[in-house]
């Protein structure tokens, strides 16, 4: 009798443990970054900066084209020393243009990375809290080459966005 009772308890315990198993969830980080208010405003700010810098570079580019055309026209008229001086000026301005373009591109990339890191840190905290609250053992980041399939019911993306935006509205983290 005791052996039978022990076997029934053991079977009941092992099947409940087996059926419970780990609970897996996932988030779509890129959707979160673009979906939270802070991410959208950071994206808009970056876009404005990019457009301002692009206009400045286009202005410099137009000046360089004009200078090159002028240089080509005057190449037959100017003496060798004057032509060499104008070519050096053009090359210097062109190098400055290239340096400035690279600097601007680097600045935008760095700003975007900083903003993204700030958002991701907050998202991690929300995901940890949400996973603990809803009983998820693991939460993965879904990307095309990493998580090939997962049921939509395990997608926490929208919940994370809603919690993030609600906290931001309350002045929270």
JSON list of C-alpha atoms in Angstrom, two decimals:
[
{"chain": "A", "resi": 1, "resn": "UNK", "atom": "CA", "xyz": [0.00, 0.00, 0.00]},
{"chain": "A", "resi": 2, "resn": "UNK", "atom": "CA", "xyz": [2.77, 2.42, 0.92]},
{"chain": "A", "resi": 3, "resn": "UNK", "atom": "CA", "xyz": [4.69, 1.52, -2.20]},
{"chain": "A", "resi": 4, "resn": "UNK", "atom": "CA", "xyz": [1.63, 2.17, -4.38]},
{"chain": "A", "resi": 5, "resn": "UNK", "atom": "CA", "xyz": [1.00, 5.52, -2.69]},
{"chain": "A", "resi": 6, "resn": "UNK", "atom": "CA", "xyz": [4.65, 6.48, -3.11]},
{"chain": "A", "resi": 7, "resn": "UNK", "atom": "CA", "xyz": [4.54, 5.54, -6.82]},
{"chain": "A", "resi": 8, "resn": "UNK", "atom": "CA", "xyz": [1.39, 7.61, -7.37]},
{"chain": "A", "resi": 9, "resn": "UNK", "atom": "CA", "xyz": [2.92, 10.62, -5.64]},
{"chain": "A", "resi": 10, "resn": "UNK", "atom": "CA", "xyz": [6.12, 10.22, -7.63]},
{"chain": "A", "resi": 11, "resn": "UNK", "atom": "CA", "xyz": [4.21, 9.93, -10.93]},
{"chain": "A", "resi": 12, "resn": "UNK", "atom": "CA", "xyz": [2.05, 12.95, -10.07]},
{"chain": "A", "resi": 13, "resn": "UNK", "atom": "CA", "xyz": [5.07, 15.01, -9.09]},
{"chain": "A", "resi": 14, "resn": "UNK", "atom": "CA", "xyz": [7.13, 14.09, -12.14]},
{"chain": "A", "resi": 15, "resn": "UNK", "atom": "CA", "xyz": [4.32, 14.76, -14.65]},
{"chain": "A", "resi": 16, "resn": "UNK", "atom": "CA", "xyz": [3.49, 18.13, -13.12]},
{"chain": "A", "resi": 17, "resn": "UNK", "atom": "CA", "xyz": [7.15, 19.10, -13.19]},
{"chain": "A", "resi": 18, "resn": "UNK", "atom": "CA", "xyz": [7.44, 17.84, -16.74]},
{"chain": "A", "resi": 19, "resn": "UNK", "atom": "CA", "xyz": [4.39, 19.72, -17.98]},
{"chain": "A", "resi": 20, "resn": "UNK", "atom": "CA", "xyz": [5.34, 22.94, -16.21]},
{"chain": "A", "resi": 21, "resn": "UNK", "atom": "CA", "xyz": [8.84, 23.09, -17.70]},
{"chain": "A", "resi": 22, "resn": "UNK", "atom": "CA", "xyz": [10.59, 26.35, -18.48]},
{"chain": "A", "resi": 23, "resn": "UNK", "atom": "CA", "xyz": [8.43, 29.13, -19.88]},
{"chain": "A", "resi": 24, "resn": "UNK", "atom": "CA", "xyz": [10.00, 30.94, -22.80]},
{"chain": "A", "resi": 25, "resn": "UNK", "atom": "CA", "xyz": [9.23, 34.41, -24.07]},
{"chain": "A", "resi": 26, "resn": "UNK", "atom": "CA", "xyz": [10.75, 36.82, -26.53]},
{"chain": "A", "resi": 27, "resn": "UNK", "atom": "CA", "xyz": [10.91, 40.48, -27.43]},
{"chain": "A", "resi": 28, "resn": "UNK", "atom": "CA", "xyz": [11.60, 42.27, -30.69]},
{"chain": "A", "resi": 29, "resn": "UNK", "atom": "CA", "xyz": [14.17, 44.81, -29.58]},
{"chain": "A", "resi": 30, "resn": "UNK", "atom": "CA", "xyz": [14.13, 46.87, -32.77]},
{"chain": "A", "resi": 31, "resn": "UNK", "atom": "CA", "xyz": [10.34, 47.22, -32.54]},
{"chain": "A", "resi": 32, "resn": "UNK", "atom": "CA", "xyz": [10.67, 48.29, -28.92]},
{"chain": "A", "resi": 33, "resn": "UNK", "atom": "CA", "xyz": [13.32, 50.91, -29.69]},
{"chain": "A", "resi": 34, "resn": "UNK", "atom": "CA", "xyz": [11.17, 52.35, -32.48]},
{"chain": "A", "resi": 35, "resn": "UNK", "atom": "CA", "xyz": [7.95, 51.92, -30.51]},
{"chain": "A", "resi": 36, "resn": "UNK", "atom": "CA", "xyz": [8.79, 53.65, -27.25]},
{"chain": "A", "resi": 37, "resn": "UNK", "atom": "CA", "xyz": [8.31, 57.40, -27.07]},
{"chain": "A", "resi": 38, "resn": "UNK", "atom": "CA", "xyz": [11.94, 57.98, -26.06]},
{"chain": "A", "resi": 39, "resn": "UNK", "atom": "CA", "xyz": [13.12, 55.99, -29.09]},
{"chain": "A", "resi": 40, "resn": "UNK", "atom": "CA", "xyz": [10.90, 57.91, -31.48]},
{"chain": "A", "resi": 41, "resn": "UNK", "atom": "CA", "xyz": [12.02, 61.28, -30.14]},
{"chain": "A", "resi": 42, "resn": "UNK", "atom": "CA", "xyz": [15.68, 60.21, -30.28]},
{"chain": "A", "resi": 43, "resn": "UNK", "atom": "CA", "xyz": [15.18, 59.08, -33.88]},
{"chain": "A", "resi": 44, "resn": "UNK", "atom": "CA", "xyz": [13.55, 62.43, -34.78]},
{"chain": "A", "resi": 45, "resn": "UNK", "atom": "CA", "xyz": [16.37, 64.36, -33.10]},
{"chain": "A", "resi": 46, "resn": "UNK", "atom": "CA", "xyz": [18.97, 62.32, -34.99]},
{"chain": "A", "resi": 47, "resn": "UNK", "atom": "CA", "xyz": [17.12, 62.87, -38.24]},
{"chain": "A", "resi": 48, "resn": "UNK", "atom": "CA", "xyz": [17.12, 66.66, -37.67]},
{"chain": "A", "resi": 49, "resn": "UNK", "atom": "CA", "xyz": [20.85, 66.61, -36.89]},
{"chain": "A", "resi": 50, "resn": "UNK", "atom": "CA", "xyz": [21.50, 64.48, -39.96]},
{"chain": "A", "resi": 51, "resn": "UNK", "atom": "CA", "xyz": [19.54, 66.85, -42.22]},
{"chain": "A", "resi": 52, "resn": "UNK", "atom": "CA", "xyz": [21.37, 69.91, -40.82]},
{"chain": "A", "resi": 53, "resn": "UNK", "atom": "CA", "xyz": [24.76, 68.31, -41.37]},
{"chain": "A", "resi": 54, "resn": "UNK", "atom": "CA", "xyz": [23.74, 67.03, -44.79]},
{"chain": "A", "resi": 55, "resn": "UNK", "atom": "CA", "xyz": [22.77, 70.57, -45.87]},
{"chain": "A", "resi": 56, "resn": "UNK", "atom": "CA", "xyz": [26.12, 71.89, -44.66]},
{"chain": "A", "resi": 57, "resn": "UNK", "atom": "CA", "xyz": [28.00, 69.18, -46.56]},
{"chain": "A", "resi": 58, "resn": "UNK", "atom": "CA", "xyz": [25.94, 69.78, -49.71]},
{"chain": "A", "resi": 59, "resn": "UNK", "atom": "CA", "xyz": [26.85, 73.47, -49.51]},
{"chain": "A", "resi": 60, "resn": "UNK", "atom": "CA", "xyz": [30.53, 72.58, -49.23]},
{"chain": "A", "resi": 61, "resn": "UNK", "atom": "CA", "xyz": [30.17, 70.12, -52.11]},
{"chain": "A", "resi": 62, "resn": "UNK", "atom": "CA", "xyz": [28.65, 72.82, -54.32]},
{"chain": "A", "resi": 63, "resn": "UNK", "atom": "CA", "xyz": [31.54, 75.16, -53.46]},
{"chain": "A", "resi": 64, "resn": "UNK", "atom": "CA", "xyz": [34.02, 72.42, -54.35]},
{"chain": "A", "resi": 65, "resn": "UNK", "atom": "CA", "xyz": [32.34, 71.80, -57.72]},
{"chain": "A", "resi": 66, "resn": "UNK", "atom": "CA", "xyz": [32.38, 75.50, -58.45]},
{"chain": "A", "resi": 67, "resn": "UNK", "atom": "CA", "xyz": [36.03, 75.75, -57.43]},
{"chain": "A", "resi": 68, "resn": "UNK", "atom": "CA", "xyz": [36.95, 72.76, -59.61]},
{"chain": "A", "resi": 69, "resn": "UNK", "atom": "CA", "xyz": [35.13, 74.23, -62.62]},
{"chain": "A", "resi": 70, "resn": "UNK", "atom": "CA", "xyz": [36.89, 77.54, -62.07]},
{"chain": "A", "resi": 71, "resn": "UNK", "atom": "CA", "xyz": [40.21, 75.75, -61.76]},
{"chain": "A", "resi": 72, "resn": "UNK", "atom": "CA", "xyz": [39.66, 73.88, -65.03]},
{"chain": "A", "resi": 73, "resn": "UNK", "atom": "CA", "xyz": [38.73, 77.11, -66.83]},
{"chain": "A", "resi": 74, "resn": "UNK", "atom": "CA", "xyz": [41.75, 78.98, -65.51]},
{"chain": "A", "resi": 75, "resn": "UNK", "atom": "CA", "xyz": [44.23, 76.14, -66.03]},
{"chain": "A", "resi": 76, "resn": "UNK", "atom": "CA", "xyz": [45.15, 77.43, -69.49]},
{"chain": "A", "resi": 77, "resn": "UNK", "atom": "CA", "xyz": [45.39, 81.06, -68.39]},
{"chain": "A", "resi": 78, "resn": "UNK", "atom": "CA", "xyz": [47.29, 80.84, -65.09]},
{"chain": "A", "resi": 79, "resn": "UNK", "atom": "CA", "xyz": [51.01, 80.41, -64.79]},
{"chain": "A", "resi": 80, "resn": "UNK", "atom": "CA", "xyz": [52.32, 77.20, -63.25]},
{"chain": "A", "resi": 81, "resn": "UNK", "atom": "CA", "xyz": [52.86, 78.61, -59.73]},
{"chain": "A", "resi": 82, "resn": "UNK", "atom": "CA", "xyz": [49.38, 80.15, -59.53]},
{"chain": "A", "resi": 83, "resn": "UNK", "atom": "CA", "xyz": [47.80, 76.97, -60.91]},
{"chain": "A", "resi": 84, "resn": "UNK", "atom": "CA", "xyz": [49.67, 74.86, -58.37]},
{"chain": "A", "resi": 85, "resn": "UNK", "atom": "CA", "xyz": [48.52, 77.16, -55.55]},
{"chain": "A", "resi": 86, "resn": "UNK", "atom": "CA", "xyz": [44.87, 76.89, -56.66]},
{"chain": "A", "resi": 87, "resn": "UNK", "atom": "CA", "xyz": [45.14, 73.09, -56.96]},
{"chain": "A", "resi": 88, "resn": "UNK", "atom": "CA", "xyz": [46.58, 72.88, -53.44]},
{"chain": "A", "resi": 89, "resn": "UNK", "atom": "CA", "xyz": [43.76, 75.06, -52.12]},
{"chain": "A", "resi": 90, "resn": "UNK", "atom": "CA", "xyz": [41.22, 72.82, -53.82]},
{"chain": "A", "resi": 91, "resn": "UNK", "atom": "CA", "xyz": [42.83, 69.67, -52.43]},
{"chain": "A", "resi": 92, "resn": "UNK", "atom": "CA", "xyz": [42.92, 71.15, -48.93]},
{"chain": "A", "resi": 93, "resn": "UNK", "atom": "CA", "xyz": [39.24, 72.11, -49.10]},
{"chain": "A", "resi": 94, "resn": "UNK", "atom": "CA", "xyz": [38.38, 68.67, -50.46]},
{"chain": "A", "resi": 95, "resn": "UNK", "atom": "CA", "xyz": [40.26, 66.97, -47.60]},
{"chain": "A", "resi": 96, "resn": "UNK", "atom": "CA", "xyz": [38.48, 69.21, -45.09]},
{"chain": "A", "resi": 97, "resn": "UNK", "atom": "CA", "xyz": [35.17, 68.22, -46.68]},
{"chain": "A", "resi": 98, "resn": "UNK", "atom": "CA", "xyz": [36.00, 64.51, -46.40]},
{"chain": "A", "resi": 99, "resn": "UNK", "atom": "CA", "xyz": [37.14, 64.86, -42.77]},
{"chain": "A", "resi": 100, "resn": "UNK", "atom": "CA", "xyz": [34.02, 66.78, -41.84]},
{"chain": "A", "resi": 101, "resn": "UNK", "atom": "CA", "xyz": [31.77, 64.23, -43.55]},
{"chain": "A", "resi": 102, "resn": "UNK", "atom": "CA", "xyz": [33.49, 61.38, -41.67]},
{"chain": "A", "resi": 103, "resn": "UNK", "atom": "CA", "xyz": [33.27, 63.29, -38.39]},
{"chain": "A", "resi": 104, "resn": "UNK", "atom": "CA", "xyz": [29.57, 63.97, -38.86]},
{"chain": "A", "resi": 105, "resn": "UNK", "atom": "CA", "xyz": [28.88, 60.36, -39.75]},
{"chain": "A", "resi": 106, "resn": "UNK", "atom": "CA", "xyz": [30.82, 59.19, -36.69]},
{"chain": "A", "resi": 107, "resn": "UNK", "atom": "CA", "xyz": [29.04, 61.69, -34.42]},
{"chain": "A", "resi": 108, "resn": "UNK", "atom": "CA", "xyz": [25.62, 60.52, -35.57]},
{"chain": "A", "resi": 109, "resn": "UNK", "atom": "CA", "xyz": [26.60, 56.87, -35.15]},
{"chain": "A", "resi": 110, "resn": "UNK", "atom": "CA", "xyz": [27.90, 57.53, -31.61]},
{"chain": "A", "resi": 111, "resn": "UNK", "atom": "CA", "xyz": [24.80, 59.51, -30.61]},
{"chain": "A", "resi": 112, "resn": "UNK", "atom": "CA", "xyz": [22.54, 56.77, -31.95]},
{"chain": "A", "resi": 113, "resn": "UNK", "atom": "CA", "xyz": [24.52, 54.12, -30.05]},
{"chain": "A", "resi": 114, "resn": "UNK", "atom": "CA", "xyz": [24.34, 56.09, -26.78]},
{"chain": "A", "resi": 115, "resn": "UNK", "atom": "CA", "xyz": [20.60, 56.61, -27.09]},
{"chain": "A", "resi": 116, "resn": "UNK", "atom": "CA", "xyz": [20.07, 52.95, -27.95]},
{"chain": "A", "resi": 117, "resn": "UNK", "atom": "CA", "xyz": [22.11, 51.77, -24.97]},
{"chain": "A", "resi": 118, "resn": "UNK", "atom": "CA", "xyz": [20.07, 53.99, -22.62]},
{"chain": "A", "resi": 119, "resn": "UNK", "atom": "CA", "xyz": [16.83, 52.54, -23.94]},
{"chain": "A", "resi": 120, "resn": "UNK", "atom": "CA", "xyz": [18.09, 48.95, -23.86]},
{"chain": "A", "resi": 121, "resn": "UNK", "atom": "CA", "xyz": [19.14, 49.26, -20.21]},
{"chain": "A", "resi": 122, "resn": "UNK", "atom": "CA", "xyz": [15.63, 50.36, -19.29]},
{"chain": "A", "resi": 123, "resn": "UNK", "atom": "CA", "xyz": [14.12, 47.62, -21.46]},
{"chain": "A", "resi": 124, "resn": "UNK", "atom": "CA", "xyz": [16.23, 44.96, -19.71]},
{"chain": "A", "resi": 125, "resn": "UNK", "atom": "CA", "xyz": [14.91, 46.09, -16.34]},
{"chain": "A", "resi": 126, "resn": "UNK", "atom": "CA", "xyz": [11.31, 45.98, -17.59]},
{"chain": "A", "resi": 127, "resn": "UNK", "atom": "CA", "xyz": [11.83, 42.55, -19.18]},
{"chain": "A", "resi": 128, "resn": "UNK", "atom": "CA", "xyz": [13.28, 41.19, -15.92]},
{"chain": "A", "resi": 129, "resn": "UNK", "atom": "CA", "xyz": [10.32, 42.49, -13.94]},
{"chain": "A", "resi": 130, "resn": "UNK", "atom": "CA", "xyz": [7.79, 41.26, -16.51]},
{"chain": "A", "resi": 131, "resn": "UNK", "atom": "CA", "xyz": [9.41, 37.82, -16.72]},
{"chain": "A", "resi": 132, "resn": "UNK", "atom": "CA", "xyz": [9.35, 37.43, -12.95]},
{"chain": "A", "resi": 133, "resn": "UNK", "atom": "CA", "xyz": [5.76, 38.64, -12.72]},
{"chain": "A", "resi": 134, "resn": "UNK", "atom": "CA", "xyz": [4.44, 36.41, -15.51]},
{"chain": "A", "resi": 135, "resn": "UNK", "atom": "CA", "xyz": [6.60, 33.37, -14.77]},
{"chain": "A", "resi": 136, "resn": "UNK", "atom": "CA", "xyz": [8.90, 33.36, -17.78]},
{"chain": "A", "resi": 137, "resn": "UNK", "atom": "CA", "xyz": [12.09, 31.38, -17.23]},
{"chain": "A", "resi": 138, "resn": "UNK", "atom": "CA", "xyz": [13.84, 32.78, -20.30]},
{"chain": "A", "resi": 139, "resn": "UNK", "atom": "CA", "xyz": [13.20, 35.80, -22.50]},
{"chain": "A", "resi": 140, "resn": "UNK", "atom": "CA", "xyz": [15.04, 35.95, -25.82]},
{"chain": "A", "resi": 141, "resn": "UNK", "atom": "CA", "xyz": [15.54, 38.71, -28.33]},
{"chain": "A", "resi": 142, "resn": "UNK", "atom": "CA", "xyz": [13.97, 37.78, -31.64]},
{"chain": "A", "resi": 143, "resn": "UNK", "atom": "CA", "xyz": [15.97, 38.43, -34.74]},
{"chain": "A", "resi": 144, "resn": "UNK", "atom": "CA", "xyz": [15.74, 36.83, -38.15]},
{"chain": "A", "resi": 145, "resn": "UNK", "atom": "CA", "xyz": [18.72, 34.54, -37.76]},
{"chain": "A", "resi": 146, "resn": "UNK", "atom": "CA", "xyz": [18.49, 33.68, -34.08]},
{"chain": "A", "resi": 147, "resn": "UNK", "atom": "CA", "xyz": [14.90, 32.90, -33.17]},
{"chain": "A", "resi": 148, "resn": "UNK", "atom": "CA", "xyz": [13.35, 31.26, -36.19]},
{"chain": "A", "resi": 149, "resn": "UNK", "atom": "CA", "xyz": [9.95, 30.50, -34.71]},
{"chain": "A", "resi": 150, "resn": "UNK", "atom": "CA", "xyz": [8.04, 31.37, -31.57]},
{"chain": "A", "resi": 151, "resn": "UNK", "atom": "CA", "xyz": [4.31, 31.59, -30.93]},
{"chain": "A", "resi": 152, "resn": "UNK", "atom": "CA", "xyz": [2.91, 35.10, -30.84]},
{"chain": "A", "resi": 153, "resn": "UNK", "atom": "CA", "xyz": [1.47, 34.38, -27.39]},
{"chain": "A", "resi": 154, "resn": "UNK", "atom": "CA", "xyz": [5.04, 34.41, -26.01]},
{"chain": "A", "resi": 155, "resn": "UNK", "atom": "CA", "xyz": [5.83, 37.80, -27.59]},
{"chain": "A", "resi": 156, "resn": "UNK", "atom": "CA", "xyz": [6.31, 40.37, -24.81]},
{"chain": "A", "resi": 157, "resn": "UNK", "atom": "CA", "xyz": [7.21, 43.26, -27.12]},
{"chain": "A", "resi": 158, "resn": "UNK", "atom": "CA", "xyz": [3.96, 45.21, -26.88]},
{"chain": "A", "resi": 159, "resn": "UNK", "atom": "CA", "xyz": [3.75, 44.79, -23.10]},
{"chain": "A", "resi": 160, "resn": "UNK", "atom": "CA", "xyz": [7.31, 46.09, -22.74]},
{"chain": "A", "resi": 161, "resn": "UNK", "atom": "CA", "xyz": [6.51, 49.12, -24.94]},
{"chain": "A", "resi": 162, "resn": "UNK", "atom": "CA", "xyz": [3.39, 49.90, -22.91]},
{"chain": "A", "resi": 163, "resn": "UNK", "atom": "CA", "xyz": [5.19, 49.59, -19.57]},
{"chain": "A", "resi": 164, "resn": "UNK", "atom": "CA", "xyz": [8.13, 51.66, -20.84]},
{"chain": "A", "resi": 165, "resn": "UNK", "atom": "CA", "xyz": [5.93, 54.48, -22.10]},
{"chain": "A", "resi": 166, "resn": "UNK", "atom": "CA", "xyz": [3.78, 54.40, -18.95]},
{"chain": "A", "resi": 167, "resn": "UNK", "atom": "CA", "xyz": [6.87, 54.76, -16.76]},
{"chain": "A", "resi": 168, "resn": "UNK", "atom": "CA", "xyz": [8.24, 57.55, -18.91]},
{"chain": "A", "resi": 169, "resn": "UNK", "atom": "CA", "xyz": [4.93, 59.38, -18.58]},
{"chain": "A", "resi": 170, "resn": "UNK", "atom": "CA", "xyz": [5.05, 59.04, -14.81]},
{"chain": "A", "resi": 171, "resn": "UNK", "atom": "CA", "xyz": [8.60, 60.36, -14.72]},
{"chain": "A", "resi": 172, "resn": "UNK", "atom": "CA", "xyz": [9.87, 56.93, -13.74]},
{"chain": "A", "resi": 173, "resn": "UNK", "atom": "CA", "xyz": [12.88, 55.01, -14.96]}
]
